[in-house]
Amino acid sequence: MKLTILGCHSATPTASTHPTAQILEIKGHLFLIDCGEGTQMQLRKYRVNFSRIRHIFISHLHGDHFFGLPGLISTFLLLGREAELHIYGPKGIKQAILLLLKLGKAYTNYPLYFHELEENTPQVIYEDDKVTVETIPLKHRVYTNGFLFKEKLEDRKLDVNAARNLNIDLSYYNKIKQGFDVKNKDGKLISNKDITFDPPAPKSYAFCSDTEYNPEMVPQIEGATVLYHESTFLDEHYHLAEKTKHSTAKEAAVIARKGEVGTLILGHYSGRYGKLELFRKEALEIFDNVELAEDGKSFQF
Amino acid sequence: MKLTILGCHSATPTASTHPTAQILEIKGHLFLIDCGEGTQMQLRKYRVNFSRIRHIFISHLHGDHFFGLPGLISTFLLLGREAELHIYGPKGIKQAILLLLKLGKAYTNYPLYFHELEENTPQVIYEDDKVTVETIPLKHRVYTNGFLFKEKLEDRKLDVNAARNLNIDLSYYNKIKQGFDVKNKDGKLISNKDITFDPPAPKSYAFCSDTEYNPEMVPQIEGATVLYHESTFLDEHYHLAEKTKHSTAKEAAVIARKGEVGTLILGHYSGRYGKLELFRKEALEIFDNVELAEDGKSFQF
């Protein structure tokens, strides 16, 4: 699982700070999470093979999470894309994108599917044999979802040498990977645990931005490998966080501690602070494993 | 008159090439012409005092000329703008912007006026005591206008010393600036040309992008101080220019020569060519005074 931060700053972008967008590589997928203005330039800058993106998840329809989407969709068109593209986002996103395309007489030449979200409880919005994606309902000034990306538990790993030594027929190998005990060629029952290894523990990534402090999400993100939680403000400005329905670094850390996640990544910083390290310092007082998102930075889990 | 190119590349932006946007400083105005994705970042990068922008002119509703507008309007909101903002662009622009603002519950706190264009003949769309702005109807795949920015002829400059020496009463000074002959205190008629200097010749800037080769614009741009004319392709790809309703550098130069403009600036380059100098070289075979637009470059006239 690899996470690349394309942008992690709040509100008004500048020449050097970009609004929210992330690429999550998970089980062969390249998922794009949010798409602030300039995301397509950032994808090129960090040499992401972005034609591989087939699923885009939009948390909410504030410009700094969404205004890069029309341009990216148009660029796919100009580059002659043929593969399907799926957009998951709040109700209204389809109307907006289709209106912009229509005004430019720029109908897509590839299949473009919208999956509009309007529920206030967690929903599985994508599933295949290797991963699931669920919404995490957040509390912000407009309808907003975080997203929980979960690997599925893989089959058990076959210990080929042990299976051979124990004289097991090849035709049983798939059954063994599924966890069954089997009989060998001599009719002896072989315990599954003697011929398999545990598969790697499934990993998960929870993306939570933008939101006010919202402990209701804790049961859902519990034990996540990585939690990205917005920290627009420091504790000294908690009243601004309350007013604008954002979180402080301290609040993000409390969520991480309650959820016993592996790593907390902070982001969505207000531009008012000089050093990002201040956010990490504040969160470290509550939670041990804190990383700072930075534009262009990658995390491997 | 100062022109700053924020972006001058066609179609799909990259990390280093930006879509169309320009700032024209003329008679105290800061006019923004087109607003491709990332324009607000370019405004910051080139340290344009962009709160001074009160008029934005959008040529057409293709993304590379327009997708930066929602973000800029939202940024003005977040920065607490109070001054009026006027948007001039094709019919449909108001519906698109208002829908995007509504989805983000981001109603503006400053007066935002839309001036939607749908005529196919030149129209004066802005006028004050110092400048006029006219549409230049262009021929492209969607409804498109160029814009002609013209300084008005200023009053004549008073030669104060001559007026004093000729014993003219102060109360006549305004009348003299307007070009009248006046009598002095001794009752003698003084010729206006003996007590005034010519005002500077009014300058003009014609912005023409995107368009196919369109000699119909020539009478309107005739004698312009500067013509910016798109040159998406080189002559070797004139069939692509025809097909996509764009121009070649050669065609841009033919328009400049027919219109006897002062300087031709080329831009809106396709990404397929290695060196921009190829565009200049091609145009110089037809027209003498050719400049190349480049992102971040300024021209003073």
XYZ file of C-alpha atoms in Angstrom, chain B:
301
model
C 0.217 49.137 -20.959
C 1.713 45.987 -19.521
C 0.794 42.434 -20.451
C 1.752 39.505 -18.201
C 1.357 36.010 -19.599
C 0.271 33.633 -16.808
C -0.227 30.707 -19.183
C -0.028 30.305 -22.952
C -0.189 26.585 -23.695
C -3.064 24.696 -25.264
C -5.214 21.830 -24.070
C -3.701 19.634 -21.351
C -1.571 21.441 -18.743
C 1.583 19.906 -17.283
C 3.717 20.746 -14.264
C 5.538 23.411 -16.290
C 3.102 24.547 -19.006
C -0.018 26.429 -18.041
C -3.298 26.996 -19.874
C -4.404 30.424 -21.076
C -4.545 33.388 -18.688
C -3.197 36.921 -19.017
C -3.150 40.102 -16.987
C -3.466 43.381 -18.888
C -2.585 46.554 -16.985
C -4.114 49.491 -18.798
C -4.971 52.941 -17.450
C -5.041 51.784 -13.832
C -7.079 48.648 -14.555
C -5.941 45.102 -13.919
C -7.934 43.069 -16.453
C -7.775 39.267 -16.327
C -8.183 37.637 -19.742
C -9.146 33.948 -19.631
C -8.643 31.812 -16.555
C -7.407 28.262 -17.188
C -6.913 25.813 -14.314
C -4.226 26.984 -11.899
C -4.537 30.692 -12.761
C -4.820 31.645 -9.082
C -1.538 29.851 -8.364
C 0.124 31.656 -11.293
C -1.191 35.004 -10.025
C 0.511 34.297 -6.703
C 3.687 32.966 -8.300
C 4.139 36.136 -10.350
C 3.129 38.330 -7.419
C 0.188 39.991 -9.135
C -1.853 42.013 -6.626
C -4.920 40.126 -7.751
C -7.383 41.674 -5.332
C -7.215 44.636 -7.764
C -8.864 42.589 -10.544
C -12.405 43.850 -11.076
C -13.082 42.617 -14.609
C -12.513 39.130 -15.982
C -12.964 38.410 -19.703
C -13.513 34.784 -20.736
C -13.126 34.003 -24.442
C -14.922 30.641 -24.470
C -15.948 27.783 -22.225
C -13.296 25.199 -23.036
C -11.617 24.063 -19.831
C -8.160 25.401 -20.670
C -9.592 28.940 -20.757
C -12.124 28.710 -17.964
C -11.607 25.964 -15.333
C -9.569 28.237 -13.057
C -12.463 30.670 -12.638
C -14.507 28.847 -9.948
C -11.415 28.569 -7.745
C -10.446 32.212 -8.167
C -13.982 33.368 -7.345
C -13.955 31.138 -4.226
C -10.553 32.422 -3.179
C -11.786 36.024 -3.393
C -14.582 34.945 -1.063
C -12.216 33.319 1.432
C -9.959 36.380 1.390
C -12.916 38.565 2.413
C -13.219 40.521 -0.820
C -15.742 43.349 -0.780
C -15.154 44.977 -4.174
C -17.374 44.262 -7.175
C -16.298 41.593 -9.629
C -17.531 41.580 -13.235
C -17.333 38.461 -15.391
C -17.741 38.742 -19.185
C -18.159 35.457 -21.033
C -20.369 33.245 -23.186
C -23.938 32.524 -22.177
C -23.940 29.626 -19.721
C -21.036 30.885 -17.621
C -23.363 32.257 -14.941
C -25.292 29.013 -14.549
C -22.045 27.024 -14.260
C -20.393 29.261 -11.669
C -23.526 29.658 -9.554
C -24.114 25.895 -9.540
C -20.562 25.225 -8.332
C -20.866 27.862 -5.612
C -24.231 26.510 -4.536
C -22.949 22.929 -4.271
C -20.222 24.176 -1.916
C -22.689 26.422 -0.044
C -20.233 29.172 -0.957
C -22.298 32.194 -1.819
C -20.158 35.226 -2.451
C -19.926 37.984 0.098
C -19.026 40.512 -2.607
C -21.099 41.766 -5.551
C -20.579 39.373 -8.461
C -21.956 40.443 -11.844
C -22.163 38.320 -14.962
C -22.263 39.878 -18.418
C -23.191 37.032 -20.712
C -22.267 37.295 -24.382
C -24.132 35.774 -27.302
C -23.790 38.241 -30.213
C -21.866 37.414 -33.368
C -20.871 40.981 -34.212
C -18.418 43.229 -32.288
C -19.956 44.748 -29.139
C -18.607 47.321 -26.706
C -18.872 45.420 -23.419
C -16.999 47.826 -21.137
C -16.403 51.550 -21.279
C -15.220 54.263 -18.925
C -13.536 57.632 -19.472
C -10.171 56.036 -20.293
C -10.724 52.694 -22.028
C -13.183 50.651 -24.046
C -13.357 46.877 -24.426
C -14.974 45.323 -27.506
C -15.629 41.709 -28.400
C -13.884 40.336 -31.481
C -16.052 37.501 -32.837
C -13.838 34.455 -33.477
C -14.396 31.148 -35.233
C -13.806 28.095 -33.091
C -15.567 24.850 -32.187
C -17.689 26.650 -29.581
C -18.938 30.246 -29.322
C -15.804 32.351 -28.816
C -14.846 36.005 -28.560
C -11.519 37.735 -28.635
C -11.289 41.116 -26.928
C -10.016 44.484 -28.130
C -8.816 46.792 -25.359
C -8.495 50.407 -26.509
C -7.237 53.452 -24.702
C -9.265 56.574 -25.404
C -7.567 59.658 -26.828
C -6.537 61.781 -23.864
C -7.028 65.550 -23.549
C -4.309 67.748 -25.049
C -1.436 68.479 -22.658
C -1.311 72.118 -21.504
C 2.008 73.944 -21.987
C 1.728 75.850 -18.690
C 4.718 78.106 -19.331
C 3.433 79.171 -22.761
C -0.040 79.832 -21.336
C 1.436 82.033 -18.572
C 3.680 83.943 -20.967
C 0.718 84.589 -23.261
C -1.240 85.999 -20.304
C -4.103 83.486 -20.357
C -6.457 83.304 -17.396
C -6.358 80.065 -15.322
C -10.090 79.568 -15.768
C -9.536 78.717 -19.444
C -7.102 75.848 -18.799
C -9.685 73.058 -18.957
C -11.148 74.425 -22.182
C -7.657 74.581 -23.674
C -7.028 70.901 -22.793
C -10.203 70.061 -24.668
C -8.698 71.660 -27.817
C -10.322 75.097 -27.928
C -8.622 78.366 -28.936
C -9.136 81.027 -26.227
C -8.731 84.773 -25.784
C -6.060 86.023 -23.376
C -6.438 88.821 -20.791
C -5.586 91.360 -23.514
C -8.430 90.087 -25.729
C -6.120 88.441 -28.248
C -7.168 85.052 -29.697
C -4.517 82.410 -28.956
C -4.314 79.320 -31.169
C -4.666 76.067 -29.224
C -1.592 74.537 -30.855
C 0.612 77.358 -29.450
C -0.214 76.438 -25.840
C -0.638 72.613 -25.932
C 1.251 69.442 -26.754
C -0.267 66.432 -28.526
C -1.445 63.726 -26.091
C 0.234 60.335 -26.483
C -1.298 58.211 -29.245
C -3.868 55.815 -27.722
C -2.680 52.236 -27.561
C -4.683 49.098 -28.116
C -4.361 45.398 -27.422
C -6.201 42.695 -29.372
C -6.497 39.240 -27.812
C -7.528 36.550 -30.314
C -7.686 32.996 -28.978
C -8.961 30.426 -29.868
C -9.756 30.789 -33.556
C -9.283 29.351 -36.977
C -7.772 31.637 -39.618
C -10.344 34.411 -39.776
C -9.551 37.486 -41.927
C -12.951 38.947 -41.028
C -11.355 40.281 -37.856
C -8.829 42.389 -39.790
C -10.811 45.649 -40.062
C -11.413 45.570 -36.315
C -7.834 44.928 -35.208
C -6.313 47.215 -37.841
C -3.425 49.248 -36.442
C -3.547 47.634 -32.982
C -0.423 48.300 -30.949
C -0.219 44.617 -30.055
C -2.037 41.560 -31.385
C -1.962 38.302 -29.404
C -3.006 35.634 -31.885
C -3.132 31.954 -31.161
C -0.755 29.699 -33.098
C -1.572 26.231 -31.870
C 0.210 24.583 -34.805
C 3.009 25.081 -37.306
C 2.246 25.187 -41.022
C 3.303 21.543 -41.414
C 0.187 20.640 -39.411
C -2.222 23.078 -41.107
C -4.653 20.184 -41.653
C -4.840 19.708 -37.854
C -5.439 23.451 -37.448
C -8.286 23.243 -39.961
C -9.761 20.187 -38.298
C -9.672 21.580 -34.756
C -10.443 25.203 -35.752
C -7.120 26.558 -34.593
C -4.463 28.591 -36.429
C -0.881 28.080 -37.533
C 1.911 30.557 -36.782
C 1.915 31.444 -40.493
C -1.805 32.255 -40.431
C -1.383 34.389 -37.310
C 1.355 36.319 -39.106
C -0.866 36.836 -42.169
C -3.544 38.380 -39.922
C -0.892 40.623 -38.288
C 0.369 41.775 -41.707
C -3.111 42.419 -43.107
C -4.021 44.339 -39.942
C -0.718 46.271 -39.942
C -0.428 45.831 -36.187
C 2.625 46.980 -34.232
C 3.679 43.695 -32.641
C 2.410 40.145 -32.975
C 2.613 37.898 -29.906
C 2.183 34.183 -30.560
C 0.788 31.687 -28.043
C -1.533 28.754 -27.289
C 1.103 26.316 -28.457
C 0.415 22.634 -28.961
C 2.645 20.474 -26.785
C 3.908 18.476 -29.788
C 6.754 20.831 -30.693
C 10.129 20.883 -29.015
C 11.132 24.532 -29.388
C 8.861 27.575 -29.299
C 11.376 29.393 -31.512
C 9.985 27.368 -34.447
C 6.740 29.364 -34.182
C 8.573 32.695 -34.284
C 10.714 31.626 -37.203
C 7.669 30.638 -39.234
C 5.813 33.892 -38.485
C 8.881 36.063 -39.223
C 8.755 34.937 -42.849
C 5.474 36.856 -43.172
C 5.639 39.605 -40.533
C 8.575 41.506 -39.046
C 7.766 42.108 -35.398
C 7.013 38.791 -33.701
C 7.279 37.918 -30.008
C 6.698 34.616 -28.241
C 4.395 34.382 -25.235
C 5.918 32.366 -22.391
C 4.439 31.598 -18.977
C 5.520 34.371 -16.607
C 6.805 36.724 -19.329
C 5.770 40.393 -19.322
C 5.556 42.820 -22.237
C 5.498 46.591 -21.816
C 4.097 48.772 -24.585
